[in-house]
């Protein structure tokens, strides 16, 4: 066997350490602040409905000194969305409420719906990253955060708190039935408080949850919601090229860790990869911080079955 010299081993170790240091530097200094707007089209409206522009933001994890993030958020109003959805984890500091409100600025004057996440209620704490691979690890809460002040600021500007509440609104001529739950990550969800089919006259039925836990998504799907929006996962935050997210930080599968997907036969799901990170884990890799502009369009009408000359089955018959 060839003998590897001590100097060669040392050079290899130094090289590996250099690559690791460069990766950490990129993830914490560059990609963490490389904010991007994603765009997607989702067919969820009733046939014949006009398109609706929905801005989905989540997981700001704001601290007062994050000027780059605050400036980028202020520019989102230029998109002129019809509706803004905020799926929680806005705060990471006890004095961050003014920064969040000022950053969202004119977006708060547009129609908006929101629910809160764990880091609206409690400050993040240092955590061993390996614990994210153990879904049953013991969670430790930090100091209480001023979520009541944030809720007051949102609602005073006209946004609707959907925490265990059902609300019907009209936006751009589209009738929307909406409902939400408190954060399932903290076991605070009480779906029974909003259970049941939404308004059948609505053109769109939207459900909100911070963490996309399957037990909650199943209930929204069973009740007939067209679209459910969530955050919490950070898109995995650390991803590998060709593999994707290492963890989801909830019970959802990795294939749905961010972006649009289907949940069951009817319901569409959108999970935001989020805009921030915990101040104790300030890095992203192959998973840029994002907001998403969703263009909601009408579901394509079902095409009539072709006449085969052999009659029409009962399931294909149209009553006249």
CSV table of C-alpha atoms in Angstrom, one decimal:
chain,number,residue,atom,x,y,z
A,1,UNK,CA,0.0,0.0,0.0
A,2,UNK,CA,1.3,3.5,-0.8
A,3,UNK,CA,2.5,5.4,2.3
A,4,UNK,CA,1.0,8.9,2.7
A,5,UNK,CA,3.3,11.3,4.3
A,6,UNK,CA,2.5,13.4,7.4
A,7,UNK,CA,2.9,16.6,5.4
A,8,UNK,CA,0.4,15.3,2.8
A,9,UNK,CA,-2.1,14.5,5.5
A,10,UNK,CA,-1.6,17.9,7.0
A,11,UNK,CA,-2.2,19.6,3.6
A,12,UNK,CA,-5.4,17.6,3.1
A,13,UNK,CA,-6.7,18.5,6.6
A,14,UNK,CA,-5.9,22.2,6.0
A,15,UNK,CA,-7.6,22.0,2.6
A,16,UNK,CA,-10.7,20.4,4.1
A,17,UNK,CA,-10.8,23.0,6.9
A,18,UNK,CA,-10.5,25.8,4.4
A,19,UNK,CA,-13.3,24.5,2.3
A,20,UNK,CA,-15.5,24.1,5.4
A,21,UNK,CA,-14.7,27.6,6.5
A,22,UNK,CA,-15.4,29.0,3.1
A,23,UNK,CA,-18.8,27.2,3.1
A,24,UNK,CA,-19.7,28.6,6.5
A,25,UNK,CA,-18.7,32.0,5.4
A,26,UNK,CA,-20.8,31.8,2.2
A,27,UNK,CA,-23.8,30.4,4.1
A,28,UNK,CA,-23.7,33.0,6.9
A,29,UNK,CA,-22.5,36.2,5.1
A,30,UNK,CA,-23.8,35.8,1.5
A,31,UNK,CA,-26.7,33.5,1.0
A,32,UNK,CA,-28.4,34.4,4.2
A,33,UNK,CA,-28.8,37.9,2.8
A,34,UNK,CA,-29.4,36.9,-0.8
A,35,UNK,CA,-33.1,37.6,-0.7
A,36,UNK,CA,-35.2,36.4,-3.7
A,37,UNK,CA,-38.7,36.7,-4.9
A,38,UNK,CA,-40.2,33.4,-6.1
A,39,UNK,CA,-43.2,33.3,-8.4
A,40,UNK,CA,-45.7,30.5,-9.0
A,41,UNK,CA,-49.1,30.0,-10.6
A,42,UNK,CA,-51.6,27.8,-8.8
A,43,UNK,CA,-55.0,26.8,-10.3
A,44,UNK,CA,-57.3,27.0,-7.2
A,45,UNK,CA,-60.1,29.4,-8.2
A,46,UNK,CA,-63.5,28.6,-9.4
A,47,UNK,CA,-63.8,28.4,-13.2
A,48,UNK,CA,-64.4,31.8,-14.7
A,49,UNK,CA,-62.7,33.7,-11.9
A,50,UNK,CA,-60.2,36.5,-12.6
A,51,UNK,CA,-56.6,35.9,-11.4
A,52,UNK,CA,-55.6,36.9,-7.8
A,53,UNK,CA,-52.1,38.0,-6.8
A,54,UNK,CA,-51.2,36.6,-3.4
A,55,UNK,CA,-47.9,37.6,-1.6
A,56,UNK,CA,-46.9,34.9,0.9
A,57,UNK,CA,-44.3,35.9,3.5
A,58,UNK,CA,-43.1,33.9,6.5
A,59,UNK,CA,-40.4,33.4,9.1
A,60,UNK,CA,-39.0,36.9,9.1
A,61,UNK,CA,-37.2,36.2,12.4
A,62,UNK,CA,-36.5,39.9,12.8
A,63,UNK,CA,-34.0,41.6,15.0
A,64,UNK,CA,-33.7,45.4,15.2
A,65,UNK,CA,-30.3,45.6,13.4
A,66,UNK,CA,-31.1,43.6,10.3
A,67,UNK,CA,-31.1,46.6,7.9
A,68,UNK,CA,-30.7,44.6,4.6
A,69,UNK,CA,-33.7,42.5,5.4
A,70,UNK,CA,-35.8,45.4,6.4
A,71,UNK,CA,-35.0,47.3,3.2
A,72,UNK,CA,-35.8,44.3,1.0
A,73,UNK,CA,-39.1,43.8,2.8
A,74,UNK,CA,-40.1,47.5,2.2
A,75,UNK,CA,-39.7,47.0,-1.5
A,76,UNK,CA,-42.2,44.2,-1.7
A,77,UNK,CA,-45.2,46.6,-1.8
A,78,UNK,CA,-44.1,47.5,-5.4
A,79,UNK,CA,-45.5,44.1,-6.4
A,80,UNK,CA,-49.0,45.5,-5.7
A,81,UNK,CA,-50.5,42.2,-4.4
A,82,UNK,CA,-54.2,41.8,-4.0
A,83,UNK,CA,-53.8,39.8,-0.7
A,84,UNK,CA,-50.9,39.3,1.7
A,85,UNK,CA,-50.5,36.1,3.8
A,86,UNK,CA,-48.2,36.0,6.8
A,87,UNK,CA,-47.6,32.5,8.3
A,88,UNK,CA,-45.7,33.5,11.4
A,89,UNK,CA,-42.3,33.6,13.1
A,90,UNK,CA,-42.0,37.3,12.7
A,91,UNK,CA,-39.8,38.0,15.8
A,92,UNK,CA,-36.4,37.0,17.1
A,93,UNK,CA,-35.9,39.8,19.6
A,94,UNK,CA,-38.0,41.5,22.3
A,95,UNK,CA,-37.5,44.9,20.6
A,96,UNK,CA,-38.2,43.8,17.0
A,97,UNK,CA,-41.9,44.7,16.7
A,98,UNK,CA,-41.2,48.3,15.4
A,99,UNK,CA,-38.7,46.9,12.8
A,100,UNK,CA,-41.3,44.3,11.6
A,101,UNK,CA,-44.1,46.9,11.3
A,102,UNK,CA,-41.9,49.5,9.6
A,103,UNK,CA,-40.5,46.9,7.2
A,104,UNK,CA,-43.9,45.7,6.1
A,105,UNK,CA,-45.0,49.3,5.8
A,106,UNK,CA,-47.6,49.8,3.1
A,107,UNK,CA,-48.2,46.1,2.8
A,108,UNK,CA,-50.2,46.5,6.0
A,109,UNK,CA,-52.6,48.7,4.2
A,110,UNK,CA,-53.4,45.9,1.8
A,111,UNK,CA,-55.8,43.1,2.6
A,112,UNK,CA,-53.9,40.6,4.8
A,113,UNK,CA,-54.4,37.4,6.8
A,114,UNK,CA,-52.0,36.0,9.4
A,115,UNK,CA,-51.3,33.4,12.0
A,116,UNK,CA,-48.4,33.3,14.5
A,117,UNK,CA,-45.6,30.8,15.0
A,118,UNK,CA,-43.4,29.7,18.0
A,119,UNK,CA,-41.0,32.6,17.5
A,120,UNK,CA,-43.7,35.1,17.8
A,121,UNK,CA,-44.4,33.8,21.3
A,122,UNK,CA,-40.9,32.8,22.5
A,123,UNK,CA,-37.4,34.0,21.6
A,124,UNK,CA,-35.1,31.4,20.0
A,125,UNK,CA,-32.4,29.8,22.1
A,126,UNK,CA,-29.1,28.2,21.2
A,127,UNK,CA,-29.6,24.7,20.0
A,128,UNK,CA,-27.5,21.7,19.0
A,129,UNK,CA,-28.1,21.4,15.2
A,130,UNK,CA,-28.1,17.6,15.4
A,131,UNK,CA,-31.3,17.9,17.4
A,132,UNK,CA,-33.2,18.8,14.2
A,133,UNK,CA,-32.7,15.2,13.1
A,134,UNK,CA,-34.6,14.0,16.2
A,135,UNK,CA,-38.2,15.0,15.8
A,136,UNK,CA,-39.0,14.0,19.4
A,137,UNK,CA,-36.3,16.0,21.1
A,138,UNK,CA,-37.3,18.2,24.1
A,139,UNK,CA,-38.0,21.8,23.1
A,140,UNK,CA,-36.8,24.6,25.3
A,141,UNK,CA,-38.5,28.0,25.0
A,142,UNK,CA,-36.7,31.3,25.3
A,143,UNK,CA,-38.0,34.5,26.9
A,144,UNK,CA,-41.6,35.5,26.0
A,145,UNK,CA,-41.8,37.9,23.1
A,146,UNK,CA,-44.3,40.8,22.7
A,147,UNK,CA,-46.7,39.0,20.3
A,148,UNK,CA,-49.7,40.9,21.6
A,149,UNK,CA,-48.1,44.1,20.5
A,150,UNK,CA,-47.4,42.7,17.1
A,151,UNK,CA,-51.0,41.4,16.8
A,152,UNK,CA,-52.3,44.8,17.8
A,153,UNK,CA,-50.1,46.5,15.2
A,154,UNK,CA,-51.3,44.1,12.4
A,155,UNK,CA,-55.0,44.3,13.3
A,156,UNK,CA,-55.0,48.1,13.7
A,157,UNK,CA,-53.8,48.4,10.2
A,158,UNK,CA,-56.5,46.0,8.9
A,159,UNK,CA,-54.9,42.6,8.7
A,160,UNK,CA,-57.1,39.7,10.1
A,161,UNK,CA,-55.8,37.3,12.8
A,162,UNK,CA,-57.0,33.8,11.7
A,163,UNK,CA,-55.9,32.0,14.9
A,164,UNK,CA,-58.7,29.5,15.5
A,165,UNK,CA,-61.0,31.8,13.5
A,166,UNK,CA,-63.0,31.6,10.3
A,167,UNK,CA,-63.4,34.8,8.3
A,168,UNK,CA,-65.1,35.5,4.9
A,169,UNK,CA,-63.7,38.4,2.9
A,170,UNK,CA,-63.9,39.7,-0.6
A,171,UNK,CA,-60.7,40.7,-2.5
A,172,UNK,CA,-60.7,41.9,-6.1
A,173,UNK,CA,-64.2,40.5,-6.6
A,174,UNK,CA,-63.1,37.1,-5.3
A,175,UNK,CA,-65.1,35.8,-2.3
A,176,UNK,CA,-62.7,34.1,0.1
A,177,UNK,CA,-63.5,31.8,3.0
A,178,UNK,CA,-60.5,31.6,5.3
A,179,UNK,CA,-59.5,29.9,8.5
A,180,UNK,CA,-56.4,29.2,10.5
A,181,UNK,CA,-54.9,27.4,13.5
A,182,UNK,CA,-52.3,28.3,16.1
A,183,UNK,CA,-48.8,26.9,15.8
A,184,UNK,CA,-48.9,23.1,15.6
A,185,UNK,CA,-45.1,23.0,16.3
A,186,UNK,CA,-46.0,24.1,19.9
A,187,UNK,CA,-49.0,21.7,20.0
A,188,UNK,CA,-51.3,24.8,20.1
A,189,UNK,CA,-53.5,23.8,17.2
A,190,UNK,CA,-57.1,23.3,18.0
A,191,UNK,CA,-58.6,22.5,14.6
A,192,UNK,CA,-62.0,21.5,16.1
A,193,UNK,CA,-62.6,25.2,16.8
A,194,UNK,CA,-62.8,25.9,13.0
A,195,UNK,CA,-63.9,22.4,11.8
A,196,UNK,CA,-66.5,22.0,9.1
A,197,UNK,CA,-66.9,22.9,5.5
A,198,UNK,CA,-66.2,26.5,4.6
A,199,UNK,CA,-68.7,28.8,2.9
A,200,UNK,CA,-69.9,26.9,-0.2
A,201,UNK,CA,-70.5,30.3,-1.9
A,202,UNK,CA,-66.9,31.2,-1.7
A,203,UNK,CA,-64.7,31.3,-4.9
A,204,UNK,CA,-61.7,30.3,-2.9
A,205,UNK,CA,-61.2,28.5,0.4
A,206,UNK,CA,-57.8,29.3,2.2
A,207,UNK,CA,-56.3,27.6,5.3
A,208,UNK,CA,-53.4,29.0,7.3
A,209,UNK,CA,-51.0,27.2,9.6
A,210,UNK,CA,-47.4,28.1,10.7
A,211,UNK,CA,-46.0,24.5,10.7
A,212,UNK,CA,-47.3,22.2,7.9
A,213,UNK,CA,-48.0,19.2,10.1
A,214,UNK,CA,-49.8,16.4,8.2
A,215,UNK,CA,-52.5,16.1,11.0
A,216,UNK,CA,-53.6,19.7,10.3
A,217,UNK,CA,-53.2,19.5,6.5
A,218,UNK,CA,-55.4,16.4,6.5
A,219,UNK,CA,-58.2,18.3,8.4
A,220,UNK,CA,-58.1,21.2,6.0
A,221,UNK,CA,-58.2,18.8,3.0
A,222,UNK,CA,-61.1,16.8,4.5
A,223,UNK,CA,-63.1,20.1,5.0
A,224,UNK,CA,-62.6,21.0,1.3
A,225,UNK,CA,-60.1,23.9,1.4
A,226,UNK,CA,-58.6,24.7,-1.9
A,227,UNK,CA,-55.3,26.1,-0.7
A,228,UNK,CA,-53.3,25.8,2.5
A,229,UNK,CA,-50.3,28.1,3.2
A,230,UNK,CA,-47.6,27.4,5.8
A,231,UNK,CA,-44.0,28.3,6.7
A,232,UNK,CA,-41.7,27.1,9.5
A,233,UNK,CA,-39.5,24.7,7.5
A,234,UNK,CA,-37.1,27.4,6.2
A,235,UNK,CA,-37.0,25.1,3.1
A,236,UNK,CA,-34.6,22.9,5.0
A,237,UNK,CA,-32.3,25.9,5.4
A,238,UNK,CA,-29.2,23.7,4.7
A,239,UNK,CA,-29.7,21.8,1.5
A,240,UNK,CA,-27.4,19.6,-0.7
A,241,UNK,CA,-27.3,19.9,-4.5
A,242,UNK,CA,-29.1,17.0,-6.1
A,243,UNK,CA,-30.6,15.9,-2.7
A,244,UNK,CA,-32.4,18.9,-1.3
A,245,UNK,CA,-33.3,19.5,2.3
A,246,UNK,CA,-31.7,17.4,5.0
A,247,UNK,CA,-34.5,18.0,7.5
A,248,UNK,CA,-38.0,19.6,7.5
A,249,UNK,CA,-38.3,20.3,11.3
A,250,UNK,CA,-41.8,18.8,11.2
A,251,UNK,CA,-43.5,15.7,10.1
A,252,UNK,CA,-44.0,16.7,6.4
A,253,UNK,CA,-41.9,14.9,3.9
A,254,UNK,CA,-38.8,16.5,2.2
A,255,UNK,CA,-40.5,16.7,-1.2
A,256,UNK,CA,-42.9,19.3,0.2
A,257,UNK,CA,-40.4,21.3,2.3
A,258,UNK,CA,-40.9,24.4,0.2
A,259,UNK,CA,-42.9,25.6,-2.8
A,260,UNK,CA,-46.3,24.4,-4.2
A,261,UNK,CA,-47.5,20.8,-4.1
A,262,UNK,CA,-50.7,18.9,-3.8
A,263,UNK,CA,-52.2,17.5,-0.6
A,264,UNK,CA,-54.7,14.9,-1.3
A,265,UNK,CA,-57.0,14.9,-4.4
A,266,UNK,CA,-58.2,18.5,-4.2
A,267,UNK,CA,-56.1,20.7,-1.9
A,268,UNK,CA,-53.1,22.6,-3.0
A,269,UNK,CA,-50.3,23.4,-0.5
A,270,UNK,CA,-47.7,26.2,-0.5
A,271,UNK,CA,-44.8,26.1,2.0
A,272,UNK,CA,-42.6,29.2,2.2
A,273,UNK,CA,-38.9,28.7,2.7
A,274,UNK,CA,-39.0,31.9,4.7
A,275,UNK,CA,-37.1,35.2,4.8
A,276,UNK,CA,-34.9,34.8,8.0
A,277,UNK,CA,-33.1,32.4,10.3
A,278,UNK,CA,-32.7,32.0,14.0
A,279,UNK,CA,-30.0,34.4,15.2
A,280,UNK,CA,-28.3,31.3,16.7
A,281,UNK,CA,-28.2,29.6,13.3
A,282,UNK,CA,-27.5,32.5,10.9
A,283,UNK,CA,-26.8,30.5,7.7
A,284,UNK,CA,-28.5,29.1,4.6
A,285,UNK,CA,-27.0,26.9,2.0
A,286,UNK,CA,-28.6,26.1,-1.4
A,287,UNK,CA,-31.8,27.6,0.1
A,288,UNK,CA,-32.0,31.4,-0.4
A,289,UNK,CA,-34.4,33.4,1.8
A,290,UNK,CA,-37.6,34.2,-0.1
A,291,UNK,CA,-41.0,35.6,-0.4
A,292,UNK,CA,-43.4,34.2,-3.0
A,293,UNK,CA,-45.8,35.9,-5.3
A,294,UNK,CA,-48.5,33.4,-6.1
A,295,UNK,CA,-50.8,34.1,-9.1
A,296,UNK,CA,-54.0,32.2,-8.3
A,297,UNK,CA,-56.0,31.3,-11.4
A,298,UNK,CA,-59.1,29.4,-12.2
A,299,UNK,CA,-59.1,25.6,-12.2
A,300,UNK,CA,-59.4,24.5,-15.9
A,301,UNK,CA,-62.9,23.3,-16.7
A,302,UNK,CA,-63.3,19.5,-17.1
A,303,UNK,CA,-63.3,18.4,-20.7
A,304,UNK,CA,-66.4,16.3,-21.7
A,305,UNK,CA,-65.7,12.7,-22.5
A,306,UNK,CA,-65.4,11.9,-26.2
A,307,UNK,CA,-68.4,10.1,-27.7
A,308,UNK,CA,-67.3,6.6,-28.5
A,309,UNK,CA,-70.6,5.6,-30.0
A,310,UNK,CA,-71.3,3.2,-27.2
A,311,UNK,CA,-73.5,5.5,-25.1
A,312,UNK,CA,-72.6,7.4,-21.9
A,313,UNK,CA,-72.0,5.8,-18.5
A,314,UNK,CA,-73.9,7.0,-15.5
A,315,UNK,CA,-70.9,8.9,-14.1
A,316,UNK,CA,-70.5,10.8,-17.4
A,317,UNK,CA,-74.2,11.7,-17.9
A,318,UNK,CA,-75.2,15.3,-17.6
A,319,UNK,CA,-78.7,16.1,-16.2
A,320,UNK,CA,-80.9,18.2,-18.5
